[in-house]
Tab-separated table of C-alpha atoms and ligand atoms in Angstrom:
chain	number	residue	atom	x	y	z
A	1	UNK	CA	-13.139	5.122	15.650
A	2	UNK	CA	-14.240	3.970	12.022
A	3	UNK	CA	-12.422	5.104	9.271
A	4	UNK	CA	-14.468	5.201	5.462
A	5	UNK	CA	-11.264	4.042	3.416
A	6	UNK	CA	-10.221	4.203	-0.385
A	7	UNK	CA	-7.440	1.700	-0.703
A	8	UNK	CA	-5.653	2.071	-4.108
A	9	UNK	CA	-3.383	-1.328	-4.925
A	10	UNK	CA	-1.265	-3.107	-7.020
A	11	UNK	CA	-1.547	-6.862	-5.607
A	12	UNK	CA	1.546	-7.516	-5.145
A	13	UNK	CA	2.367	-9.701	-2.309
A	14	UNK	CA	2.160	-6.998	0.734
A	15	UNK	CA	-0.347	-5.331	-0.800
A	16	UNK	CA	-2.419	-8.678	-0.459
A	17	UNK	CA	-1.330	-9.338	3.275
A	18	UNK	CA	-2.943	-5.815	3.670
A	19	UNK	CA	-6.322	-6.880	2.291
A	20	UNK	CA	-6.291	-9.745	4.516
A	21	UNK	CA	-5.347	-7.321	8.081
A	22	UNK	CA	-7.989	-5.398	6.905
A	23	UNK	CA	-10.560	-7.611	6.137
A	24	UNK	CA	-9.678	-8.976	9.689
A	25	UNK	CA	-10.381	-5.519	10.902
A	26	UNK	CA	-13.715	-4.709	8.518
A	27	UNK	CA	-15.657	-3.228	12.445
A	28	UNK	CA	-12.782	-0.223	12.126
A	29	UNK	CA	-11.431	-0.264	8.509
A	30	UNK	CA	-14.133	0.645	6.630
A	31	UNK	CA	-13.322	0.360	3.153
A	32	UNK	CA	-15.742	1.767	0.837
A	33	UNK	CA	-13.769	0.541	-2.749
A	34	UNK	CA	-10.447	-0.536	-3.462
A	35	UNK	CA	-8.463	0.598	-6.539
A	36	UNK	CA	-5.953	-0.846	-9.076
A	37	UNK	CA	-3.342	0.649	-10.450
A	38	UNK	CA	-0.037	-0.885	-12.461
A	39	UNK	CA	2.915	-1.215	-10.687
A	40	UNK	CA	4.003	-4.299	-8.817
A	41	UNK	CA	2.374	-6.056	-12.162
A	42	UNK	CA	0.359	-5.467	-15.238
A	43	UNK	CA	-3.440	-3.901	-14.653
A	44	UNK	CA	-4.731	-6.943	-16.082
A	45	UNK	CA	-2.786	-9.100	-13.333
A	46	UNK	CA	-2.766	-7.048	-10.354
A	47	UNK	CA	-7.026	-5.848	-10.929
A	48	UNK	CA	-7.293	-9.915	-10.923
A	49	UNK	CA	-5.898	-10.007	-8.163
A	50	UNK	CA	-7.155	-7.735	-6.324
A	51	UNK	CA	-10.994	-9.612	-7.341
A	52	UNK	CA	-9.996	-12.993	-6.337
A	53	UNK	CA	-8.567	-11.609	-2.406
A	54	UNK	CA	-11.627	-9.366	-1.844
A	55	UNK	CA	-13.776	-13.094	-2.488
A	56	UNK	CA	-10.947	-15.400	-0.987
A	57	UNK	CA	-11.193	-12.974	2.037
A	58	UNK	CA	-15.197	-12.255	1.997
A	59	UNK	CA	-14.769	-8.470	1.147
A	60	UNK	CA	-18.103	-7.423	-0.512
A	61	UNK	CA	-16.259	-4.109	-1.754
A	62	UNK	CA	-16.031	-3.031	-5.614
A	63	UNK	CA	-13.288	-3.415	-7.090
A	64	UNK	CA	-12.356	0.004	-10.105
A	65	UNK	CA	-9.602	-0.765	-12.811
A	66	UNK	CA	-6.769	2.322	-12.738
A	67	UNK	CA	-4.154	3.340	-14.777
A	68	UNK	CA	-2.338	0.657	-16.698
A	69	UNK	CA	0.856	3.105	-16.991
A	70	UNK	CA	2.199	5.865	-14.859
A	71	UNK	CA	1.569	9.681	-16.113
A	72	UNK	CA	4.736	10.223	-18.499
A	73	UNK	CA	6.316	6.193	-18.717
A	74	UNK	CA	5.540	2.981	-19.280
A	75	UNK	CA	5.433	0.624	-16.946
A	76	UNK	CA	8.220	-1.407	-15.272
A	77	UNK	CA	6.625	-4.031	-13.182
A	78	UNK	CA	8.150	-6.200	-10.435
A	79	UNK	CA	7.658	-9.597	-11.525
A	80	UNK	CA	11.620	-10.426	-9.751
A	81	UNK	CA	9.798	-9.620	-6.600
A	82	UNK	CA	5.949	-10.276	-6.670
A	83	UNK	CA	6.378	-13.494	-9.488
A	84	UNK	CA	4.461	-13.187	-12.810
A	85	UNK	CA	1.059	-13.133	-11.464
A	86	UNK	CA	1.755	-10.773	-8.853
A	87	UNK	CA	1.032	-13.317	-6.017
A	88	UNK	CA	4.098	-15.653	-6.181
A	89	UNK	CA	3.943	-19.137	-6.136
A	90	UNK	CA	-0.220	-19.081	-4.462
A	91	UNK	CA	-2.574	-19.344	-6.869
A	92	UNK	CA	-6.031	-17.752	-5.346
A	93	UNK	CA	-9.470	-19.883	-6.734
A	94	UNK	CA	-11.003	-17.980	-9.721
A	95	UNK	CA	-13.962	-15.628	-9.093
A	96	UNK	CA	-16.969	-14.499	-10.900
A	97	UNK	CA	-16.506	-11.017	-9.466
A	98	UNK	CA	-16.113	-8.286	-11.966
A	99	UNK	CA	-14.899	-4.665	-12.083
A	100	UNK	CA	-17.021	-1.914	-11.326
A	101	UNK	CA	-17.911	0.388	-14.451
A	102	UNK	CA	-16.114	3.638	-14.087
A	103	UNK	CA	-12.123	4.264	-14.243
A	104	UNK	CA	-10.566	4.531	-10.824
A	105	UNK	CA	-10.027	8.158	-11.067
A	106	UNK	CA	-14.120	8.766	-11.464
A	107	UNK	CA	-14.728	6.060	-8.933
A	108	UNK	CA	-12.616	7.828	-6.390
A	109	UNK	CA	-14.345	10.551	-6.705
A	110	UNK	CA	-17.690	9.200	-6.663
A	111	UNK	CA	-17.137	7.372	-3.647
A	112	UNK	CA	-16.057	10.665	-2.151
A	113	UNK	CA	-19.534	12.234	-3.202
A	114	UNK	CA	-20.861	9.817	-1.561
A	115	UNK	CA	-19.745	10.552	1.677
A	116	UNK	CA	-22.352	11.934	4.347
A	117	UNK	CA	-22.357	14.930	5.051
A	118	UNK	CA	-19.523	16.120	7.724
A	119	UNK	CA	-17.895	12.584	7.206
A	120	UNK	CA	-14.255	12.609	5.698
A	121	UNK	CA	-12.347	9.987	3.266
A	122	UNK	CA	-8.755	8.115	4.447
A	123	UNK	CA	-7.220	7.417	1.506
A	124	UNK	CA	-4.374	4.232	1.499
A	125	UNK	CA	-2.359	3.796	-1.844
A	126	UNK	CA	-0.190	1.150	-1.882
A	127	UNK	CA	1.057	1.315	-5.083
A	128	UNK	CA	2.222	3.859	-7.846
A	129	UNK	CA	0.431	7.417	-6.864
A	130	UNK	CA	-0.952	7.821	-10.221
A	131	UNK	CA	-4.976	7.248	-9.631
A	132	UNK	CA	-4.674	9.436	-6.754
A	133	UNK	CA	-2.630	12.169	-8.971
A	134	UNK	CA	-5.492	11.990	-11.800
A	135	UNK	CA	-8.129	12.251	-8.977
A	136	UNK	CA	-6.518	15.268	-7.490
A	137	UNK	CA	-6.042	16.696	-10.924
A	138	UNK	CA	-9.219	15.820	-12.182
A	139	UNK	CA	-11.665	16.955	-9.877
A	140	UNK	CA	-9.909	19.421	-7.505
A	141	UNK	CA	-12.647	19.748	-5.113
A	142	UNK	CA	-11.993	16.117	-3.918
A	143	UNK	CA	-9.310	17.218	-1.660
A	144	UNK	CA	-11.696	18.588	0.481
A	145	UNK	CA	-13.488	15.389	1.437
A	146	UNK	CA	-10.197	13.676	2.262
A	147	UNK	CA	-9.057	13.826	5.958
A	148	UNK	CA	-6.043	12.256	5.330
A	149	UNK	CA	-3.485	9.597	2.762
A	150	UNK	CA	-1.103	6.900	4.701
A	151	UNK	CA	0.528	5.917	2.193
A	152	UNK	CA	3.152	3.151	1.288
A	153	UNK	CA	6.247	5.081	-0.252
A	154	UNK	CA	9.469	6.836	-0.341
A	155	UNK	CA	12.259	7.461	2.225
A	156	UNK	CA	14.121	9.279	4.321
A	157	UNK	CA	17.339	7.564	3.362
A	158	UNK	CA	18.078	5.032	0.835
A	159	UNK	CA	15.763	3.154	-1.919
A	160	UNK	CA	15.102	-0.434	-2.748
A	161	UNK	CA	14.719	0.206	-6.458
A	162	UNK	CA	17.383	2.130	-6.773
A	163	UNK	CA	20.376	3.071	-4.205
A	164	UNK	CA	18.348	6.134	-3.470
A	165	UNK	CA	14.455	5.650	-4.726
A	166	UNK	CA	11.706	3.067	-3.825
A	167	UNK	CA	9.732	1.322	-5.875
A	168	UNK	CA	5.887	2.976	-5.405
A	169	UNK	CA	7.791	6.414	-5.704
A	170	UNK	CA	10.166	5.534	-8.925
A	171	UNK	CA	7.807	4.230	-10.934
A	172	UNK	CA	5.709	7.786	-11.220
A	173	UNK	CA	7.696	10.195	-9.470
A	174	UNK	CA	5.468	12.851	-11.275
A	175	UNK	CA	2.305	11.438	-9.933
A	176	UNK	CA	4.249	11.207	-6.605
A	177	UNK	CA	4.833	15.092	-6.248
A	178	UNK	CA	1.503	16.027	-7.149
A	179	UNK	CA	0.415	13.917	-3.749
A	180	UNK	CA	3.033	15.394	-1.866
A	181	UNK	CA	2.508	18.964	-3.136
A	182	UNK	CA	-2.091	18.575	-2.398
A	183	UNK	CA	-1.951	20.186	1.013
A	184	UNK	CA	-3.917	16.680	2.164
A	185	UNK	CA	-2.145	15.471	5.022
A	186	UNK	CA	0.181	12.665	4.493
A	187	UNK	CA	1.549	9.938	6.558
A	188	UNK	CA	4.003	8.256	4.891
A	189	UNK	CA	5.039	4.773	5.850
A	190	UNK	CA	8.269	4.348	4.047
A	191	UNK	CA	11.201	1.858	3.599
A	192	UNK	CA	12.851	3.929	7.236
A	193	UNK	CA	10.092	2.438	9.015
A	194	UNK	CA	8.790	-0.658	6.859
A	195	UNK	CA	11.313	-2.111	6.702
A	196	UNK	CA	11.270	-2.915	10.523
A	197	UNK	CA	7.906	-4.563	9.940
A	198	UNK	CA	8.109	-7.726	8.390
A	199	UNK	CA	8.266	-11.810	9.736
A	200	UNK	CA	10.975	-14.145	9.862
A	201	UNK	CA	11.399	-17.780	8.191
A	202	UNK	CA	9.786	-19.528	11.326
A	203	UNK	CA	6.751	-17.447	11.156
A	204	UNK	CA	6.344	-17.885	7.349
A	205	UNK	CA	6.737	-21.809	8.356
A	206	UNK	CA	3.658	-21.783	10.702
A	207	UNK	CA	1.321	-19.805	8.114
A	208	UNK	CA	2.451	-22.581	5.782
A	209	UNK	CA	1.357	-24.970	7.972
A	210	UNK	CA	-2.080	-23.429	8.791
A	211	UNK	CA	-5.464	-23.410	7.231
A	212	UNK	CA	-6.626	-22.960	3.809
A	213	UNK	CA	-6.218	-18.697	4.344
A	214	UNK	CA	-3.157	-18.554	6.556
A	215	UNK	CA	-1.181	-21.266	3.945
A	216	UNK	CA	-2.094	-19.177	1.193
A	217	UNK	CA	-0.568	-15.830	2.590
A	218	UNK	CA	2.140	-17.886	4.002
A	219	UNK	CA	2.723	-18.858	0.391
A	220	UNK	CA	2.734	-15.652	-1.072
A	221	UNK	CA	5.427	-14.331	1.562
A	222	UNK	CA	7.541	-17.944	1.239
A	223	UNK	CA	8.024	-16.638	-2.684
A	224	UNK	CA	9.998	-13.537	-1.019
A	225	UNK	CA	12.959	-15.782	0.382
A	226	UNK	CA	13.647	-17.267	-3.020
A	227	UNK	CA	14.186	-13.675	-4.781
A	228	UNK	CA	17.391	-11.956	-4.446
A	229	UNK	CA	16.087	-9.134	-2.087
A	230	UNK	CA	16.107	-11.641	0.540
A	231	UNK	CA	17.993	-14.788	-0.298
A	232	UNK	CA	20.544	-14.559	2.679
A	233	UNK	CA	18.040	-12.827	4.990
A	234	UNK	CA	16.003	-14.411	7.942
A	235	UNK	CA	13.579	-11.808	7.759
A	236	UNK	CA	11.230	-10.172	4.968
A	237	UNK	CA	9.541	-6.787	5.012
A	238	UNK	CA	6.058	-6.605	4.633
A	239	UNK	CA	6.242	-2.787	3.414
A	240	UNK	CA	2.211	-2.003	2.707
A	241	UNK	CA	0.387	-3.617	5.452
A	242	UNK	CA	1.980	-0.373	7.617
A	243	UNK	CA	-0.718	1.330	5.911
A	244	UNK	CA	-3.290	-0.030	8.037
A	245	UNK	CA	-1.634	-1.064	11.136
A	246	UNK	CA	-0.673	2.406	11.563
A	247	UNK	CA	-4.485	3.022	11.007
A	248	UNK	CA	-5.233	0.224	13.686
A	249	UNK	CA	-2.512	0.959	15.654
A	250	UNK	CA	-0.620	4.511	15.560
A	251	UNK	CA	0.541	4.171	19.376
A	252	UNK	CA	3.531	1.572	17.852
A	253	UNK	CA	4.817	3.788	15.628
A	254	UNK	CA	6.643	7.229	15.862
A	255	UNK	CA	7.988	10.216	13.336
A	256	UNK	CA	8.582	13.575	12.203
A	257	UNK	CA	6.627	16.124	10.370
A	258	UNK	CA	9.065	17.169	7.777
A	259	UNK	CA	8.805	18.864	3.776
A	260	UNK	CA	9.007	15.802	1.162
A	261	UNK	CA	9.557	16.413	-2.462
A	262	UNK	CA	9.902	13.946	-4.954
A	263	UNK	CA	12.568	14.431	-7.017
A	264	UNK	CA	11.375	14.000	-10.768
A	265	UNK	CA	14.503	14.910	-12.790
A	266	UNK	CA	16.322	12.185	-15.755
A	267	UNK	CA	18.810	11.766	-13.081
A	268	UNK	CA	20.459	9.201	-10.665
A	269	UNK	CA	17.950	10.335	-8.329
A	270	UNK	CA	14.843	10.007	-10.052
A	271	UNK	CA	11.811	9.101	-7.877
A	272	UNK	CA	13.950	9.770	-4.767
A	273	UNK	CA	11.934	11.334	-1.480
A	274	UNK	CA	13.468	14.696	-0.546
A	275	UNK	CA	12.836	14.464	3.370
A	276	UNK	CA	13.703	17.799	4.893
A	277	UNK	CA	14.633	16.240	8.337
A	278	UNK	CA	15.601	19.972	9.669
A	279	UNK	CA	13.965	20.785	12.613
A	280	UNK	CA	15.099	24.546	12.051
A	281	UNK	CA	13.934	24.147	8.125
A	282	UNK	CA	10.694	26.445	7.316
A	283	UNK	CA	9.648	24.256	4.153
A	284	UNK	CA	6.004	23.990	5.135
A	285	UNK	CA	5.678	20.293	6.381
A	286	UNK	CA	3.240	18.354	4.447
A	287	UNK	CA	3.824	15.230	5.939
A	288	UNK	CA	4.128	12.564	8.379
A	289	UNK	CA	6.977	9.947	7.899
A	290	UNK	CA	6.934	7.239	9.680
A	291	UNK	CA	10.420	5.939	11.042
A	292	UNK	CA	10.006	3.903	13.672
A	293	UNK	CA	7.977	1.152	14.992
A	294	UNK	CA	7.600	-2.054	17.646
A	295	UNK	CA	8.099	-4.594	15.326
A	296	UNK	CA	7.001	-7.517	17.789
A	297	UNK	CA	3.763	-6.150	17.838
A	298	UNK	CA	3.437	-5.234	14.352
A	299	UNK	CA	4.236	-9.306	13.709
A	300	UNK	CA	2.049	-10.417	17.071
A	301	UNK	CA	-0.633	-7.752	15.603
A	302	UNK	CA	-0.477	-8.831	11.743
A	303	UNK	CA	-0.188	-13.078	12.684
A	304	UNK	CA	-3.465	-12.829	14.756
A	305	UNK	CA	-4.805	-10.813	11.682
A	306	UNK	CA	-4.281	-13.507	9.309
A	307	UNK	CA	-4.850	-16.707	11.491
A	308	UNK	CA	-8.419	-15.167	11.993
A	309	UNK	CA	-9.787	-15.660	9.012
A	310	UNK	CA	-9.710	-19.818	9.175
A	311	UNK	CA	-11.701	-19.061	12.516
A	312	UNK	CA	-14.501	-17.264	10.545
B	1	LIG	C1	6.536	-1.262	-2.435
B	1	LIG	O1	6.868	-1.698	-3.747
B	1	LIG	C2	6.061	-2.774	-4.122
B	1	LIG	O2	6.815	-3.730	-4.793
B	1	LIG	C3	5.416	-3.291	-2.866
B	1	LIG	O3	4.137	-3.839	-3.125
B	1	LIG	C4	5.341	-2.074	-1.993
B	1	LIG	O4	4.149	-1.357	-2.240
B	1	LIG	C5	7.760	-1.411	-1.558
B	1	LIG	O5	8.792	-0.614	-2.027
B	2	LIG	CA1	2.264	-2.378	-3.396
């Protein structure tokens, strides 16, 4: 199975340890143009980003700038978590690569025109839903060349952002409901599940330890133990490379169809999921969420990944 992929980002350290499982993976993951959008960091920092790991990794994919602000706020980016460049303490080599000419929202869709004919678009965001919203809002016939969106978001219970909202959600909970609301399929890999897919201090140590690629992604993670998300833990969550292991490699993971809302009121519970987990409910379901996984093989899965590209 090959999968043509539209992978919308905010690099961001998980969202780079997704480029490099997918570049690892470029025979099934397909990835047709990747996306920026601000969230984990400015658009200026995280579009850089995302250039320098598509030509650290080899990925001859174009790169679209996105929004630089969600679609009623400003934006409120990470930098505690991610660092000030978005990458933590690794600093990537400079590249000549440059963006491609159109806005992500009219590069979306032009990749989706694109398609052949019968052939079907995954989409993965990452990141704050806000390209995808504009895309969807923009040009409403795109739905119907998208099979599917696994995206990184949400949850069933708790936030990480706030005691009840995550981050990708919070920061454009409007954008968020207008994705949950399309009538695409969704599978939504949220903090219930990514948060049991992640690597501990030992395995951080022997990417550190590796070659030029694996230090370099071992560097970005190390950055994660020194924030105060994970100060006392042994073990960090690596939250969007779920994405495309559950592309890769659905049979680990399980869930429930369910209704999810976003909730996108002023109050305590802005950007919260609303995960109807009634199995007598009849809100329509509109998406898969992910809650569980095999977290030793997401780790054996997601090492191999990255220790493959000093072998190339
Ligand atoms: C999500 O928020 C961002 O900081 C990460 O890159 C990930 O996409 C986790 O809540
Ligand atoms: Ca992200």
């Amino acid at each position: 199975m090959k999968y043509p992929i539209l992978f919308d980002c905010d690099p961001g350290i998980d969202d780079a340890v997704a480029f490099a499982l997918a570049a690892a993976h470029s025979d099934v993951l397909d990835i047709r143009g990747i996306t920026s959008v601000a969230g984990n960091q400015t658009i200026e920092r995280v579009t850089g980003n995302a250039l320098k790991l598509t030509a650290f990794l080899g990925m001859d994919i174009p790169v679209a700038r996105g929004s630089k602000a969600p679609l009623l706020r400003e934006i409120i980016p990470a930098g505690d978590i991610h660092g000030e460049t978005g990458l933590g303490n690794c600093k990537l080599p400079e590249t000549d690569r440059t963006v491609a000419g159109e806005p992500a929202p009219l590069f979306l869709y032009q990749k989706l025109q694109e398609l052949r004919e019968g052939e079907k678009m995954v989409l993965v965001p990452t990141a704050p839903l806000t390209n995808i919203a504009l895309l969807l809002k923009t040009f409403p016939d795109a739905a119907e060349k998208i099979d599917k969106i696994v995206l990184m978001g949400g949850a069933i219970t708790g936030g990480n952002i706030t005691s009840t909202a995550e981050f990708n959600i919070w920061e454009d909970p409007e954008a968020a409901q207008i994705v949950f609301s399309s009538g695409i399929p969704i599978i939504m890999c949220g903090l219930d599940v990514t948060c049991k897919c992640g690597f501990n201090r030992e395995q951080i140590q022997a990417l550190l330890a590796g070659g030029e690629k694996a230090k370099a992604f071992g560097e970005m993670m190390d950055f994660y133990f020194h924030t105060e998300v994970y100060t006392d833990k042994q073990r960090i969550a690596i939250h969007d490379a779920v994405t495309f292991m559950y592309l890769l490699h659905p049979e680990i993971f399980s869930g429930q169809e369910m209704n999810v809302s976003v909730d996108c009121s002023d109050g305590v519970n802005r950007g919260m999921t609303i995960c109807d987990t009634r199995s007598w409910s009849d809100a329509p379901k509109n998406a898969l969420v992910l809650t569980d996984a095999d977290s030793e093989k997401f780790e054996t899965y997601l090492m191999e990944a990255i220790l493959s590209h000093d072998k190339k």
